[in-house]
Short mmCIF file of C-alpha atoms in Angstrom, two decimals:
data_model
loop_
_atom_site.label_atom_id
_atom_site.label_comp_id
_atom_site.label_asym_id
_atom_site.label_seq_id
_atom_site.Cartn_x
_atom_site.Cartn_y
_atom_site.Cartn_z
CA MET F 893 9.90 -20.46 -32.16
CA ILE F 894 9.14 -23.97 -30.84
CA ASP F 895 6.20 -23.75 -28.41
CA PHE F 896 6.62 -27.02 -26.48
CA ILE F 897 7.04 -26.68 -22.69
CA SER F 898 7.24 -29.60 -20.26
CA ASP F 899 4.80 -29.84 -17.38
CA GLU F 900 7.70 -30.09 -14.93
CA LYS F 901 8.92 -26.63 -15.86
CA ILE F 902 5.42 -25.17 -15.95
CA ASP F 903 5.00 -26.48 -12.40
CA LEU F 904 8.14 -24.53 -11.41
CA LEU F 905 6.76 -21.45 -13.15
CA SER F 906 3.45 -21.72 -11.31
CA GLN F 907 5.36 -21.80 -8.01
CA MET F 908 7.37 -18.74 -9.00
CA VAL F 909 4.22 -16.82 -10.00
CA ARG F 910 2.60 -17.76 -6.70
CA ASP F 911 5.62 -16.73 -4.62
CA ILE F 912 6.32 -13.40 -6.35
CA TYR F 913 2.84 -12.28 -7.41
CA GLY F 914 0.52 -14.37 -5.21
CA LEU F 915 -1.37 -15.67 -8.27
CA LYS F 916 -2.59 -19.24 -8.14
CA PHE F 917 -2.45 -21.40 -11.28
CA SER F 918 -3.60 -24.95 -10.66
CA PRO F 919 -2.79 -27.61 -13.31
CA ASP F 920 -6.08 -26.99 -15.11
CA ARG F 921 -4.84 -23.44 -15.82
CA TRP F 922 -1.30 -24.30 -16.88
CA ASN F 923 -2.22 -23.66 -20.51
CA ASP F 924 -2.63 -19.98 -19.58
CA LEU F 925 0.93 -19.98 -18.23
CA LYS F 926 2.24 -21.67 -21.36
CA ALA F 927 0.48 -19.16 -23.59
CA ALA F 928 1.94 -16.27 -21.59
CA VAL F 929 5.46 -17.70 -21.93
CA VAL F 930 5.03 -18.13 -25.68
CA LYS F 931 3.78 -14.55 -26.10
CA ALA F 932 6.55 -13.15 -23.90
CA GLY F 933 9.16 -15.14 -25.83
CA ARG F 934 7.94 -13.77 -29.15
CA GLU F 935 7.91 -10.22 -27.77
CA LEU F 936 11.45 -10.55 -26.44
CA GLY F 937 12.56 -12.10 -29.74
CA LYS F 938 15.80 -13.67 -28.54
CA PHE F 939 14.84 -17.28 -27.80
CA LYS F 940 14.74 -20.28 -30.11
CA SER F 941 12.00 -22.00 -28.11
CA ALA F 942 9.37 -21.25 -25.49
CA GLU F 943 11.17 -23.56 -23.04
CA GLU F 944 14.37 -21.54 -23.47
CA CYS F 945 12.37 -18.41 -22.63
CA LEU F 946 10.91 -20.16 -19.60
CA ASP F 947 14.39 -21.17 -18.41
CA TYR F 948 15.36 -17.51 -18.56
CA LEU F 949 12.26 -16.41 -16.63
CA LEU F 950 13.10 -18.93 -13.90
CA SER F 951 16.78 -18.02 -13.76
CA PRO F 952 18.40 -15.65 -11.22
CA GLN F 953 19.60 -13.52 -14.17
CA VAL F 954 16.09 -12.66 -15.36
CA GLY F 955 15.59 -8.94 -15.92
CA GLU F 956 12.77 -6.94 -14.39
CA LYS F 957 11.52 -5.90 -17.82
CA ALA F 958 11.23 -9.52 -19.00
CA LEU F 959 9.25 -10.47 -15.91
CA GLU F 960 7.02 -7.46 -16.42
CA LEU F 961 6.42 -8.42 -20.04
CA PHE F 962 5.52 -11.97 -18.97
CA ILE F 963 3.13 -10.87 -16.23
CA ASN F 964 1.52 -8.38 -18.62
CA GLN F 965 0.64 -11.32 -20.89
CA LEU F 966 -0.77 -13.19 -17.91
CA THR F 967 -3.06 -10.63 -16.31
CA ILE F 968 -5.25 -9.22 -19.06
CA GLY F 969 -8.32 -8.09 -17.11
CA GLU F 970 -11.98 -8.42 -18.01
CA THR F 971 -13.57 -5.09 -17.20
CA TYR F 972 -16.06 -2.52 -18.49
CA PHE F 973 -17.75 0.68 -17.37
CA PHE F 974 -20.46 0.59 -14.69
CA ARG F 975 -20.00 -3.12 -14.11
CA ASP F 976 -22.40 -4.53 -11.46
CA PRO F 977 -24.80 -1.54 -11.28
CA GLY F 978 -26.50 -2.75 -8.08
CA THR F 979 -23.26 -2.59 -6.12
CA LEU F 980 -22.37 0.75 -7.71
CA GLU F 981 -25.74 2.20 -6.70
CA VAL F 982 -25.03 1.27 -3.07
CA LEU F 983 -21.52 2.64 -3.36
CA GLU F 984 -22.74 5.98 -4.70
CA ARG F 985 -25.87 6.44 -2.58
CA ASP F 986 -24.93 4.89 0.75
CA ILE F 987 -21.17 5.32 0.92
CA LEU F 988 -19.73 8.07 -1.29
CA LEU F 989 -22.52 10.60 -0.74
CA LYS F 990 -22.54 10.00 3.03
CA ILE F 991 -18.77 10.41 3.35
CA ASN F 992 -18.64 13.45 1.04
CA GLY F 993 -17.14 16.43 2.85
CA ASN F 994 -15.91 14.26 5.71
CA GLY F 995 -13.44 12.07 3.86
CA SER F 996 -9.75 11.83 4.63
CA GLY F 997 -8.68 13.76 1.52
CA ARG F 998 -8.12 17.45 1.03
CA TYR F 999 -11.18 19.53 1.98
CA GLY F 1000 -12.99 16.37 3.06
CA ALA F 1001 -12.58 14.59 -0.26
CA VAL F 1002 -13.45 10.88 -0.34
CA ARG F 1003 -10.30 8.84 -1.04
CA VAL F 1004 -10.98 5.77 -3.22
CA TRP F 1005 -8.54 3.05 -4.29
CA SER F 1006 -9.39 0.75 -7.21
CA MET F 1007 -7.10 -2.30 -6.95
CA ALA F 1008 -6.15 -4.25 -10.08
CA CYS F 1009 -7.87 -1.60 -12.17
CA ALA F 1010 -6.59 -3.01 -15.52
CA THR F 1011 -7.33 -0.49 -18.27
CA GLY F 1012 -9.10 1.93 -15.93
CA GLU F 1013 -12.81 1.39 -16.45
CA GLU F 1014 -13.53 0.92 -12.74
CA PRO F 1015 -11.79 4.02 -11.31
CA TYR F 1016 -13.14 6.12 -14.19
CA THR F 1017 -16.62 4.80 -13.41
CA VAL F 1018 -16.20 6.01 -9.82
CA ALA F 1019 -14.98 9.36 -11.14
CA MET F 1020 -18.08 9.76 -13.32
CA MET F 1021 -20.31 8.81 -10.40
CA CYS F 1022 -18.59 11.38 -8.20
CA ARG F 1023 -18.96 14.06 -10.88
CA ARG F 1024 -22.64 13.23 -11.29
CA SER F 1025 -23.32 13.32 -7.54
CA LYS F 1026 -20.97 16.26 -6.86
CA VAL F 1027 -18.83 14.18 -4.53
CA CYS F 1028 -15.38 15.64 -3.92
CA SER F 1029 -12.96 12.75 -4.42
CA GLU F 1030 -9.38 11.57 -4.78
CA ILE F 1031 -9.26 8.38 -6.84
CA PHE F 1032 -6.32 6.01 -7.30
CA GLY F 1033 -6.03 3.05 -9.66
CA THR F 1034 -3.27 0.44 -9.41
CA ASP F 1035 -2.40 -2.66 -11.41
CA ILE F 1036 0.59 -4.89 -12.00
CA ASP F 1037 0.16 -4.70 -15.79
CA SER F 1038 2.11 -1.67 -17.01
CA GLU F 1039 0.68 -1.90 -20.53
CA ALA F 1040 -2.88 -1.82 -19.19
CA LEU F 1041 -2.03 1.23 -17.08
CA LEU F 1042 -0.72 3.08 -20.12
CA LYS F 1043 -4.02 2.38 -21.87
CA ALA F 1044 -5.88 3.59 -18.79
CA ALA F 1045 -3.93 6.84 -18.78
CA GLU F 1046 -4.70 7.31 -22.48
CA GLY F 1047 -8.45 7.00 -21.86
CA ARG F 1048 -9.39 5.59 -25.29
CA TYR F 1049 -11.91 2.73 -25.30
CA ARG F 1050 -13.63 0.43 -27.77
CA LYS F 1051 -17.34 -0.36 -27.80
CA TRP F 1052 -16.65 -3.53 -25.78
CA SER F 1053 -16.05 -1.36 -22.71
CA PHE F 1054 -19.61 0.04 -22.91
CA ARG F 1055 -21.77 -2.96 -22.13
CA ILE F 1056 -24.05 -1.17 -19.66
CA GLU F 1057 -26.35 1.18 -21.50
CA SER F 1058 -28.71 2.08 -18.65
CA ASN F 1059 -27.44 5.66 -18.41
CA ASN F 1060 -26.10 8.25 -20.84
CA PHE F 1061 -22.58 8.40 -19.47
CA LYS F 1062 -21.03 7.59 -22.86
CA GLU F 1063 -22.76 10.55 -24.50
CA VAL F 1064 -21.85 12.90 -21.62
CA TYR F 1065 -18.25 11.95 -20.87
CA PHE F 1066 -16.89 10.51 -24.14
CA LYS F 1067 -16.29 11.81 -27.64
CA PRO F 1068 -16.01 9.62 -30.76
CA GLY F 1069 -12.41 9.45 -31.91
CA ALA F 1070 -10.71 7.09 -34.33
CA PRO F 1071 -12.96 4.41 -35.87
CA ASN F 1072 -14.59 2.32 -33.13
CA PHE F 1073 -12.87 4.30 -30.36
CA PHE F 1074 -14.25 6.74 -27.78
CA GLN F 1075 -12.09 9.29 -25.96
CA LEU F 1076 -12.77 10.01 -22.29
CA ASP F 1077 -13.18 13.65 -21.30
CA GLN F 1078 -9.97 15.12 -19.90
CA SER F 1079 -11.71 16.42 -16.77
CA ILE F 1080 -12.63 12.84 -15.80
CA LYS F 1081 -9.13 11.58 -16.60
CA ASP F 1082 -7.68 14.23 -14.29
CA MET F 1083 -9.71 12.82 -11.39
CA VAL F 1084 -7.77 9.52 -11.34
CA SER F 1085 -4.08 8.82 -10.59
CA PHE F 1086 -2.62 5.54 -11.88
CA SER F 1087 0.46 3.64 -10.72
CA ARG F 1088 1.90 0.16 -10.99
CA LEU F 1089 1.72 -2.01 -7.87
CA ASN F 1090 2.45 -5.67 -7.17
CA LEU F 1091 -0.08 -6.40 -4.46
CA ILE F 1092 2.10 -9.19 -3.06
CA GLY F 1093 5.69 -8.08 -3.55
CA ASP F 1094 5.45 -4.30 -3.02
CA ALA F 1095 5.03 -2.47 0.26
CA LEU F 1096 1.95 -0.28 0.56
CA PRO F 1097 3.02 3.14 -0.76
CA THR F 1098 2.31 6.17 1.37
CA TYR F 1099 -0.13 7.71 -1.10
CA LEU F 1100 -2.44 4.71 -0.55
CA TRP F 1101 -2.67 5.32 3.18
CA GLY F 1102 -5.83 6.80 4.62
CA MET F 1103 -8.37 5.41 2.14
CA ASP F 1104 -12.09 5.80 2.74
CA VAL F 1105 -13.08 3.17 0.15
CA VAL F 1106 -11.17 0.30 -1.45
CA LEU F 1107 -12.59 -1.52 -4.47
CA CYS F 1108 -11.15 -5.03 -4.73
CA ARG F 1109 -13.50 -6.67 -7.22
CA ASN F 1110 -12.59 -9.82 -9.13
CA VAL F 1111 -9.12 -9.71 -7.62
CA LEU F 1112 -9.03 -12.10 -4.67
CA ILE F 1113 -10.30 -15.05 -6.69
CA TYR F 1114 -7.01 -15.22 -8.56
CA PHE F 1115 -4.76 -15.33 -5.49
CA SER F 1116 -3.49 -18.24 -3.44
CA GLU F 1117 -4.69 -18.54 0.15
CA ASN F 1118 -1.59 -16.81 1.46
CA GLY F 1119 -1.96 -14.19 -1.26
CA VAL F 1120 -5.52 -13.46 -0.13
CA ARG F 1121 -4.27 -12.91 3.42
CA LEU F 1122 -1.52 -10.55 2.28
CA VAL F 1123 -3.80 -8.49 0.03
CA LEU F 1124 -6.53 -8.15 2.65
CA ASP F 1125 -3.92 -7.18 5.25
CA LYS F 1126 -2.75 -4.42 2.90
CA ILE F 1127 -6.33 -3.23 2.44
CA TRP F 1128 -6.80 -3.18 6.22
CA GLU F 1129 -3.62 -1.12 6.55
CA SER F 1130 -4.73 1.24 3.80
CA LEU F 1131 -8.23 1.95 5.11
CA ASN F 1132 -9.14 4.56 7.69
CA SER F 1133 -11.05 3.37 10.70
CA GLY F 1134 -14.63 3.05 9.48
CA GLY F 1135 -13.46 2.77 5.87
CA TRP F 1136 -15.25 0.52 3.37
CA LEU F 1137 -14.14 -2.48 1.29
CA VAL F 1138 -16.20 -3.50 -1.75
CA VAL F 1139 -15.75 -6.92 -3.35
CA THR F 1140 -17.83 -9.15 -5.61
CA PRO F 1141 -20.32 -11.64 -4.13
CA SER F 1142 -18.05 -14.52 -5.13
CA GLU F 1143 -15.24 -13.04 -3.03
CA SER F 1144 -17.28 -12.20 0.07
CA ALA F 1145 -16.56 -15.58 1.66
CA LEU F 1146 -12.82 -14.93 1.36
CA VAL F 1147 -13.16 -11.62 3.23
CA ILE F 1148 -15.34 -13.19 5.91
CA ALA F 1149 -12.82 -16.01 6.27
CA HIS F 1150 -10.02 -13.49 6.71
CA GLY F 1151 -11.99 -12.29 9.70
CA LYS F 1152 -10.86 -8.70 10.19
CA PHE F 1153 -13.64 -6.86 8.37
CA GLU F 1154 -17.14 -6.34 9.68
CA HIS F 1155 -19.69 -7.40 7.07
CA VAL F 1156 -22.63 -5.03 6.53
CA SER F 1157 -25.71 -5.67 4.39
CA ILE F 1158 -27.09 -2.63 2.56
CA GLY F 1159 -30.21 -3.89 0.86
CA SER F 1160 -29.13 -6.94 -1.08
CA VAL F 1161 -25.47 -5.87 -1.30
CA LEU F 1162 -22.86 -7.13 1.17
CA VAL F 1163 -20.01 -4.73 1.86
CA PHE F 1164 -17.27 -4.66 4.50
CA ARG F 1165 -16.10 -2.10 7.00
CA LYS F 1166 -12.89 -1.61 9.00
CA ASN F 1167 -14.10 -1.81 12.59
CA LYS F 1168 -11.43 -2.46 15.21
CA GLU F 1169 -13.99 -3.50 17.83
CA TYR F 1170 -15.25 -6.18 15.46
CA LEU F 1171 -11.64 -7.31 14.98
CA SER F 1172 -11.02 -7.91 18.67
CA LYS F 1173 -14.19 -9.96 19.02
CA ASN F 1174 -14.13 -12.08 15.88
CA PHE F 1175 -10.78 -12.28 14.13
CA ASN F 1176 -9.23 -15.37 15.70
CA GLU F 1177 -12.41 -17.43 15.82
CA VAL F 1178 -13.43 -16.80 12.21
CA LEU F 1179 -9.95 -17.28 10.78
CA ASN F 1180 -9.41 -20.57 12.57
CA ASN F 1181 -12.76 -21.92 11.40
CA PHE F 1182 -12.02 -21.19 7.74
CA TYR F 1183 -8.32 -21.84 7.30
CA GLU F 1184 -7.47 -24.45 9.98
CA LYS F 1185 -3.85 -23.37 9.90
CA GLU F 1186 -1.38 -21.96 12.42
CA PHE F 1187 -2.04 -18.39 13.57
CA ASN F 1188 -0.46 -16.25 16.28
CA GLU F 1189 -3.42 -15.65 18.57
CA LEU F 1190 -3.43 -13.00 21.25
CA SER F 1191 -3.27 -14.42 24.76
CA ASP F 1192 -6.54 -14.57 26.66
CA GLY F 1193 -7.40 -11.12 27.86
CA ASP F 1194 -4.70 -9.39 25.78
CA ASP F 1195 -5.78 -6.34 23.84
CA LEU F 1196 -3.01 -4.77 21.79
CA ASP F 1197 -4.68 -1.38 21.49
CA ASP F 1198 -5.13 -1.19 25.26
CA ALA F 1199 -1.53 -2.25 25.80
CA LEU F 1200 -0.33 0.56 23.55
CA ASN F 1201 -2.63 3.20 24.97
CA PHE F 1202 -0.66 4.33 28.02
CA ASP F 1203 -0.50 7.99 29.01
CA SER F 1204 2.30 9.41 26.88
CA ASP F 1205 2.51 12.70 28.80
CA ASN F 1206 4.12 10.97 31.76
CA TYR F 1207 7.36 10.33 29.91
CA ILE F 1208 9.91 12.94 28.85
CA PHE F 1209 13.52 12.80 27.79
CA CYS F 1210 16.28 13.74 30.21
CA ASP F 1211 18.42 16.75 29.43
CA PRO F 1212 21.07 16.78 32.18
CA GLU F 1213 23.32 19.69 33.02
CA PRO F 1214 26.36 19.97 30.71
CA ASP F 1215 28.96 17.37 31.51
CA PRO F 1216 32.14 17.13 29.44
CA LEU F 1217 32.13 13.34 29.82
CA ALA F 1218 28.43 12.79 29.32
CA HIS F 1219 28.07 13.17 25.55
CA ASP F 1220 29.11 9.64 24.67
CA ARG F 1221 28.01 7.97 27.88
CA ILE F 1222 24.94 5.78 28.17
CA GLU F 1223 24.13 4.07 31.43
CA PRO F 1224 24.42 0.27 31.18
CA TYR F 1225 21.18 -1.70 31.17
CA ALA F 1226 20.91 -4.27 33.93
CA ALA F 1227 19.15 -7.57 33.33
CA SER F 1228 16.35 -6.42 35.63
CA ASP F 1229 15.59 -3.58 33.21
CA LEU F 1230 14.58 -5.95 30.43
CA VAL F 1231 11.00 -6.99 29.80
CA SER F 1232 10.36 -10.25 31.58
CA GLY F 1233 8.69 -13.14 29.84
CA PRO F 1234 9.28 -16.57 28.29
CA ALA F 1235 12.77 -16.98 26.88
CA ASP F 1236 11.50 -17.88 23.42
CA ASN F 1237 9.55 -14.63 23.20
CA PHE F 1238 12.51 -12.34 23.69
CA VAL F 1239 16.03 -12.66 22.33
CA SER F 1240 18.33 -9.94 23.62
CA PRO F 1241 22.00 -10.17 22.73
CA GLU F 1242 24.30 -8.48 25.18
CA ASN F 1243 25.26 -4.87 24.54
CA LEU F 1244 22.13 -4.08 22.48
CA ASN F 1245 20.92 -0.54 23.12
CA PRO F 1246 17.21 -0.04 23.91
CA ILE F 1247 16.34 0.83 20.31
CA GLU F 1248 17.98 -2.34 18.98
CA GLU F 1249 16.27 -4.43 21.65
CA ALA F 1250 12.96 -2.82 20.77
CA CYS F 1251 13.54 -3.66 17.10
CA VAL F 1252 13.99 -7.32 18.05
CA LEU F 1253 10.68 -7.24 19.92
CA ARG F 1254 8.88 -5.43 17.11
CA GLU F 1255 10.05 -8.00 14.57
CA LYS F 1256 8.47 -10.64 16.80
CA GLY F 1257 5.22 -8.63 16.88
CA ASP F 1258 5.53 -7.81 20.60
CA TYR F 1259 4.80 -4.09 20.35
CA ALA F 1260 3.69 -3.74 23.97
CA ALA F 1261 7.01 -5.15 25.27
CA ALA F 1262 8.95 -2.89 22.90
CA LEU F 1263 7.09 0.15 24.19
CA SER F 1264 7.66 -0.90 27.79
CA LEU F 1265 11.38 -1.22 27.18
CA LEU F 1266 11.64 2.12 25.38
CA LYS F 1267 9.65 4.14 27.88
CA ARG F 1268 11.66 2.75 30.81
CA SER F 1269 14.89 3.67 29.05
CA LEU F 1270 13.76 7.30 29.18
CA ASP F 1271 14.11 7.16 32.97
CA ASN F 1272 17.91 6.93 32.51
CA ASN F 1273 20.16 9.89 31.83
CA LEU F 1274 20.32 9.38 28.08
CA PRO F 1275 22.25 11.78 25.87
CA ARG F 1276 19.88 14.09 24.07
CA SER F 1277 20.50 12.47 20.65
CA THR F 1278 19.81 8.97 22.01
CA ALA F 1279 16.68 10.20 23.77
CA ALA F 1280 15.50 11.63 20.45
CA GLU F 1281 15.95 8.22 18.80
CA VAL F 1282 14.04 6.47 21.59
CA LEU F 1283 11.18 8.97 21.33
CA LEU F 1284 11.09 8.46 17.57
CA ALA F 1285 11.01 4.66 17.98
CA ILE F 1286 7.98 5.06 20.24
CA ALA F 1287 6.34 7.29 17.63
CA GLU F 1288 6.90 4.64 14.95
CA ILE F 1289 5.26 1.94 17.07
CA LYS F 1290 2.30 4.20 17.75
CA ALA F 1291 1.95 5.00 14.05
CA ASP F 1292 2.19 1.32 13.07
CA SER F 1293 -0.58 0.60 15.57
CA GLY F 1294 -2.89 3.25 14.13
CA LEU F 1295 -2.69 5.53 17.18
CA LEU F 1296 -1.99 8.63 15.13
CA ASP F 1297 -2.58 11.29 17.80
CA GLU F 1298 -0.12 9.64 20.15
CA ALA F 1299 2.34 9.02 17.31
CA ALA F 1300 2.30 12.73 16.48
CA HIS F 1301 2.84 13.56 20.17
CA TRP F 1302 5.99 11.43 20.33
CA CYS F 1303 7.25 12.77 16.99
CA ASN F 1304 7.05 16.30 18.34
CA LYS F 1305 8.97 15.26 21.44
CA SER F 1306 11.68 13.72 19.25
CA ILE F 1307 11.87 16.95 17.22
CA GLU F 1308 12.27 18.93 20.45
CA ALA F 1309 15.17 16.68 21.39
CA ASP F 1310 16.94 16.88 18.01
CA ARG F 1311 15.90 19.76 15.79
CA VAL F 1312 18.25 18.90 12.94
CA ALA F 1313 17.04 15.33 12.34
CA SER F 1314 15.01 14.97 9.14
CA TYR F 1315 13.19 11.68 9.67
CA PRO F 1316 10.96 12.81 12.60
CA HIS F 1317 9.52 15.51 10.34
CA PHE F 1318 9.00 12.96 7.57
CA LEU F 1319 7.20 10.56 9.90
CA LEU F 1320 5.07 13.38 11.30
CA GLY F 1321 4.20 14.37 7.74
CA GLN F 1322 3.09 10.82 6.96
CA ILE F 1323 0.93 10.84 10.07
CA ARG F 1324 -0.69 14.11 8.98
CA MET F 1325 -1.33 12.59 5.55
CA ALA F 1326 -3.00 9.59 7.15
CA GLU F 1327 -5.17 12.04 9.09
CA GLY F 1328 -6.05 13.83 5.85
CA ASP F 1329 -4.29 17.09 6.79
CA PHE F 1330 -2.28 17.62 3.61
CA ASP F 1331 -1.31 21.18 4.47
CA ALA F 1332 0.32 20.07 7.72
CA ALA F 1333 1.87 17.08 5.93
CA LEU F 1334 3.34 19.38 3.28
CA CYS F 1335 4.84 21.62 5.94
CA GLU F 1336 6.55 18.77 7.81
CA ILE F 1337 7.89 16.94 4.76
CA ARG F 1338 9.27 20.17 3.33
CA LYS F 1339 11.17 20.56 6.61
CA ALA F 1340 12.57 17.04 6.13
CA VAL F 1341 13.81 17.99 2.65
CA PHE F 1342 15.31 21.25 3.99
CA LEU F 1343 17.27 19.29 6.59
CA ASP F 1344 18.29 16.55 4.13
CA GLY F 1345 18.18 17.47 0.47
CA SER F 1346 18.90 13.86 -0.59
CA PHE F 1347 15.95 12.34 1.31
CA ILE F 1348 14.48 10.20 -1.49
CA MET F 1349 11.16 9.25 0.09
CA ALA F 1350 10.53 12.81 1.30
CA HIS F 1351 10.86 14.08 -2.28
CA PHE F 1352 8.68 11.22 -3.50
CA VAL F 1353 5.92 11.95 -0.98
CA LEU F 1354 6.13 15.68 -1.72
CA GLY F 1355 5.64 14.86 -5.38
CA ASN F 1356 2.50 12.95 -4.55
CA ILE F 1357 1.14 15.70 -2.32
CA TYR F 1358 1.71 18.33 -5.00
CA LEU F 1359 0.16 16.01 -7.55
CA SER F 1360 -2.95 15.69 -5.37
CA GLN F 1361 -3.09 19.50 -5.28
CA LYS F 1362 -2.74 19.61 -9.09
CA ASN F 1363 0.54 21.49 -8.76
CA ASN F 1364 2.10 19.44 -11.54
CA SER F 1365 5.28 21.48 -11.94
CA ALA F 1366 6.18 21.09 -8.25
CA ALA F 1367 5.29 17.39 -8.37
CA VAL F 1368 7.54 16.80 -11.37
CA ARG F 1369 10.39 18.70 -9.72
CA HIS F 1370 10.37 16.47 -6.64
CA PHE F 1371 9.91 13.29 -8.66
CA ARG F 1372 12.94 14.33 -10.74
CA ILE F 1373 15.05 14.83 -7.60
CA SER F 1374 13.95 11.40 -6.33
CA LEU F 1375 15.09 9.83 -9.60
CA GLN F 1376 18.44 11.64 -9.45
CA GLU F 1377 19.09 10.32 -5.95
CA LEU F 1378 17.89 6.81 -6.85
CA GLU F 1379 20.46 6.66 -9.64
CA LYS F 1380 23.16 6.78 -6.95
CA ILE F 1381 22.15 3.47 -5.34
CA ASP F 1382 21.88 -0.10 -6.59
CA LYS F 1383 18.45 -0.91 -8.04
CA ASP F 1384 18.10 -3.96 -5.77
CA MET F 1385 18.82 -2.01 -2.57
CA PRO F 1386 15.86 -1.10 -0.33
CA VAL F 1387 15.24 2.64 -0.22
CA PRO F 1388 15.46 4.05 3.32
CA HIS F 1389 12.06 4.65 4.95
CA SER F 1390 10.20 3.05 2.02
CA ASP F 1391 8.92 -0.04 3.87
CA GLY F 1392 11.27 -2.25 1.87
CA ALA F 1393 10.69 -0.95 -1.66
CA THR F 1394 13.80 -1.34 -3.82
CA ALA F 1395 15.35 1.50 -5.76
CA GLY F 1396 14.45 -0.18 -9.05
CA ARG F 1397 10.79 -0.55 -8.09
CA LEU F 1398 10.58 3.05 -6.91
CA VAL F 1399 12.17 4.30 -10.14
CA GLU F 1400 9.54 2.40 -12.11
CA MET F 1401 6.71 3.81 -10.00
CA ILE F 1402 7.96 7.38 -10.28
CA LYS F 1403 8.38 7.14 -14.04
CA LEU F 1404 4.84 5.83 -14.39
CA VAL F 1405 3.48 8.71 -12.34
CA LYS F 1406 5.57 11.28 -14.21
CA ASN F 1407 4.43 9.92 -17.56
CA ASN F 1408 0.84 10.52 -16.52
CA ILE F 1409 1.33 14.19 -15.67
CA VAL F 1410 3.78 15.54 -18.25
#
């Protein structure tokens, strides 16, 4: 195969990699892109030249498997066990041990997410630390490289992965296997769940909600500026209030520049914490100083959490006396009922119902106005089914804003209004998961499946809950049902209630998880 590739096409490839995966390859790193194309072309074995392979990767007809093969060649990670022992000592002594028993996982387990975990050395290191310190934990490792994840699940490592010899972990947790290989103890392997995740292109899956600790080490340095923003926003969304983010010293400036996380010095180690009070005081100022780009600032004196925190008990749905003409009747909404404000902040086509109008406002980021519109609509004589939808829309806004108690309150009101709707139970189950109450989450999501046996995401989440409880047979059963239902829809179609994940991506994720447990 001819290996020549023009710089013009490599430039196009670098833009594609940045847009889809958030990875930044400046011209001085274009040789890495060229090498990845050459390797992918040889693996695929159907191209006469590397440039022909590149044309295919850039074309609309490119298959998901080919892109995955290319990105696997591009993201081979440099990692080993117990890397950066000073940071790990702080993590174990000052974070994991102090959270132990009070984490967001089952029975107070500490939930830890290792991002871009490559072949698994980092999450397995955390697992060994937790075993040593008797910390109850739930550990997740994600990466975009499917081949690396398969190696992680296998748990076989060469000597190169054991560059820190300051403790006897290799003798305790590994057994010599084939020549030059060491096999990780099964009990440590069972402590970590692996899955494939594109940090830029994929929505944050539900099983990564409610984290107590996120490890994002040697990850941010490879992303473009916009990619850094997107990844840190996902981490913020994933973490519980008070949760911890651990990065490398070289990446600390990127986190500080992002502005959301409070930086905390523990000895000589700088770590970061999700602190909403710190956010309201510092976010806009810090971000503007570092990035000098456009940013949607809150108006002076605006506080989104305060705007969302009205007394929910004052609003109930109307259930009028039976009226043969009332079932399909909704009172018209006068112009005076709409939220007032600048015309460019609110676009309301005529004949939109309150839920559709609220969606328009939510898409613009105006959650307070959406809530105001929805709660005032409850003062009208809405049919019971419409009232249930309005109550559910309020619950979604509350959940998106992190106000989980209030979100649960509105979910329950929606369930009272429509007891045969499945999604309110699903949303309530997700809220309970975010709160760490897996028993309550299991109860609600099972109700969603009972009401709608084809509810893909409900089966998927049930599979993850059962997996966390080590009920592998139940987990596999629900994953299998999810796959059966996914086969009925186009792979490029978003799956309902999946935050935009396509059917093809969800199939891939489920198969990866299933392969790790059967």
